[in-house]
PDB file of N, CA and C in Angstrom:
ATOM      1  N   UNK R 277      66.449 143.803 208.739  1.00  0.00           N
ATOM      2  CA  UNK R 277      65.669 143.859 209.991  1.00  0.00           C
ATOM      3  C   UNK R 277      64.496 145.194 209.590  1.00  0.00           C
ATOM      4  N   UNK R 278      64.806 146.468 208.695  1.00  0.00           N
ATOM      5  CA  UNK R 278      63.838 147.251 208.549  1.00  0.00           C
ATOM      6  C   UNK R 278      62.772 146.922 207.856  1.00  0.00           C
ATOM      7  N   UNK R 279      62.562 145.554 207.095  1.00  0.00           N
ATOM      8  CA  UNK R 279      61.968 145.003 206.139  1.00  0.00           C
ATOM      9  C   UNK R 279      61.358 144.045 206.852  1.00  0.00           C
ATOM     10  N   UNK R 280      61.941 143.487 207.508  1.00  0.00           N
ATOM     11  CA  UNK R 280      61.275 142.126 208.848  1.00  0.00           C
ATOM     12  C   UNK R 280      59.880 143.033 209.492  1.00  0.00           C
ATOM     13  N   UNK R 281      60.242 144.466 210.173  1.00  0.00           N
ATOM     14  CA  UNK R 281      59.189 145.106 210.691  1.00  0.00           C
ATOM     15  C   UNK R 281      58.274 145.808 209.455  1.00  0.00           C
ATOM     16  N   UNK R 282      58.677 146.155 208.626  1.00  0.00           N
ATOM     17  CA  UNK R 282      58.075 146.876 207.414  1.00  0.00           C
ATOM     18  C   UNK R 282      56.521 145.640 207.623  1.00  0.00           C
ATOM     19  N   UNK R 283      57.445 144.386 206.899  1.00  0.00           N
ATOM     20  CA  UNK R 283      56.410 143.983 207.056  1.00  0.00           C
ATOM     21  C   UNK R 283      54.850 143.434 208.418  1.00  0.00           C
ATOM     22  N   UNK R 284      55.810 143.307 209.506  1.00  0.00           N
ATOM     23  CA  UNK R 284      54.895 142.869 210.758  1.00  0.00           C
ATOM     24  C   UNK R 284      54.107 144.165 210.606  1.00  0.00           C
ATOM     25  N   UNK R 285      54.780 144.950 210.405  1.00  0.00           N
ATOM     26  CA  UNK R 285      53.497 145.979 210.480  1.00  0.00           C
ATOM     27  C   UNK R 285      52.411 146.387 209.228  1.00  0.00           C
ATOM     28  N   UNK R 286      52.543 145.891 208.425  1.00  0.00           N
ATOM     29  CA  UNK R 286      51.667 145.599 207.235  1.00  0.00           C
ATOM     30  C   UNK R 286      50.626 144.455 207.907  1.00  0.00           C
ATOM     31  N   UNK R 287      51.625 143.626 208.388  1.00  0.00           N
ATOM     32  CA  UNK R 287      50.070 142.336 208.256  1.00  0.00           C
ATOM     33  C   UNK R 287      49.614 143.127 209.820  1.00  0.00           C
ATOM     34  N   UNK R 288      49.658 144.051 210.756  1.00  0.00           N
ATOM     35  CA  UNK R 288      49.236 144.349 211.786  1.00  0.00           C
ATOM     36  C   UNK R 288      47.689 145.318 211.581  1.00  0.00           C
ATOM     37  N   UNK R 289      48.242 145.959 210.240  1.00  0.00           N
ATOM     38  CA  UNK R 289      47.679 146.951 210.101  1.00  0.00           C
ATOM     39  C   UNK R 289      46.995 147.218 208.861  1.00  0.00           C
ATOM     40  N   UNK R 290      47.003 145.826 207.799  1.00  0.00           N
ATOM     41  CA  UNK R 290      46.575 145.646 206.746  1.00  0.00           C
ATOM     42  C   UNK R 290      46.471 144.372 206.501  1.00  0.00           C
ATOM     43  N   UNK R 291      46.724 143.327 206.778  1.00  0.00           N
ATOM     44  CA  UNK R 291      46.636 142.186 206.541  1.00  0.00           C
ATOM     45  C   UNK R 291      45.264 141.851 207.649  1.00  0.00           C
ATOM     46  N   UNK R 292      45.769 141.818 209.067  1.00  0.00           N
ATOM     47  CA  UNK R 292      44.802 141.397 209.489  1.00  0.00           C
ATOM     48  C   UNK R 292      42.969 141.306 209.789  1.00  0.00           C
ATOM     49  N   UNK R 293      42.881 142.954 209.149  1.00  0.00           N
ATOM     50  CA  UNK R 293      41.483 143.490 208.743  1.00  0.00           C
ATOM     51  C   UNK R 293      41.195 142.765 207.775  1.00  0.00           C
ATOM     52  N   UNK R 294      42.190 142.511 206.654  1.00  0.00           N
ATOM     53  CA  UNK R 294      41.900 141.906 205.223  1.00  0.00           C
ATOM     54  C   UNK R 294      41.124 140.620 205.652  1.00  0.00           C
ATOM     55  N   UNK R 295      42.007 139.806 206.778  1.00  0.00           N
ATOM     56  CA  UNK R 295      42.020 138.403 207.581  1.00  0.00           C
ATOM     57  C   UNK R 295      40.507 138.487 206.943  1.00  0.00           C
ATOM     58  N   UNK R 296      40.068 139.030 208.066  1.00  0.00           N
ATOM     59  CA  UNK R 296      38.381 139.178 208.401  1.00  0.00           C
ATOM     60  C   UNK R 296      37.379 138.677 207.576  1.00  0.00           C
ATOM     61  N   UNK R 297      38.040 139.591 206.471  1.00  0.00           N
ATOM     62  CA  UNK R 297      37.060 139.518 204.705  1.00  0.00           C
ATOM     63  C   UNK R 297      37.339 138.621 203.733  1.00  0.00           C
ATOM     64  N   UNK R 298      38.669 137.943 203.995  1.00  0.00           N
ATOM     65  CA  UNK R 298      39.118 137.016 203.092  1.00  0.00           C
ATOM     66  C   UNK R 298      39.904 135.686 203.424  1.00  0.00           C
ATOM     67  N   UNK R 299      39.165 135.037 205.178  1.00  0.00           N
ATOM     68  CA  UNK R 299      40.184 134.368 205.514  1.00  0.00           C
ATOM     69  C   UNK R 299      40.993 133.687 204.883  1.00  0.00           C
ATOM     70  N   UNK R 300      40.117 132.679 203.818  1.00  0.00           N
ATOM     71  CA  UNK R 300      41.017 131.476 203.190  1.00  0.00           C
ATOM     72  C   UNK R 300      41.959 132.233 202.247  1.00  0.00           C
ATOM     73  N   UNK R 301      41.706 132.821 201.245  1.00  0.00           N
ATOM     74  CA  UNK R 301      42.985 133.289 200.502  1.00  0.00           C
ATOM     75  C   UNK R 301      44.434 134.336 201.046  1.00  0.00           C
ATOM     76  N   UNK R 302      44.137 134.641 202.615  1.00  0.00           N
ATOM     77  CA  UNK R 302      45.123 135.269 203.541  1.00  0.00           C
ATOM     78  C   UNK R 302      45.822 133.792 203.972  1.00  0.00           C
ATOM     79  N   UNK R 303      44.750 133.132 204.492  1.00  0.00           N
ATOM     80  CA  UNK R 303      45.774 132.094 205.529  1.00  0.00           C
ATOM     81  C   UNK R 303      46.719 131.365 204.443  1.00  0.00           C
ATOM     82  N   UNK R 304      46.354 131.362 202.988  1.00  0.00           N
ATOM     83  CA  UNK R 304      46.850 129.930 202.494  1.00  0.00           C
ATOM     84  C   UNK R 304      48.264 131.639 202.232  1.00  0.00           C
ATOM     85  N   UNK R 305      48.304 132.447 201.654  1.00  0.00           N
ATOM     86  CA  UNK R 305      49.446 133.480 201.976  1.00  0.00           C
ATOM     87  C   UNK R 305      50.170 133.650 202.868  1.00  0.00           C
ATOM     88  N   UNK R 306      49.262 133.996 203.858  1.00  0.00           N
ATOM     89  CA  UNK R 306      50.197 134.639 204.705  1.00  0.00           C
ATOM     90  C   UNK R 306      50.573 133.469 205.855  1.00  0.00           C
ATOM     91  N   UNK R 307      50.441 131.805 206.293  1.00  0.00           N
ATOM     92  CA  UNK R 307      49.673 131.045 206.811  1.00  0.00           C
ATOM     93  C   UNK R 307      51.421 130.968 207.658  1.00  0.00           C
ATOM     94  N   UNK R 308      51.284 131.235 209.740  1.00  0.00           N
ATOM     95  CA  UNK R 308      52.547 130.857 210.293  1.00  0.00           C
ATOM     96  C   UNK R 308      52.259 129.597 210.913  1.00  0.00           C
TER      97      UNK R 308
END
């Protein structure tokens, strides 16, 4: 449970802004 919450937190805070800079890389790595 804690891992899932941590991953969601990272996606919200860290990956989402990076996704704007590197959409291709992160869309492939974190496709949902």
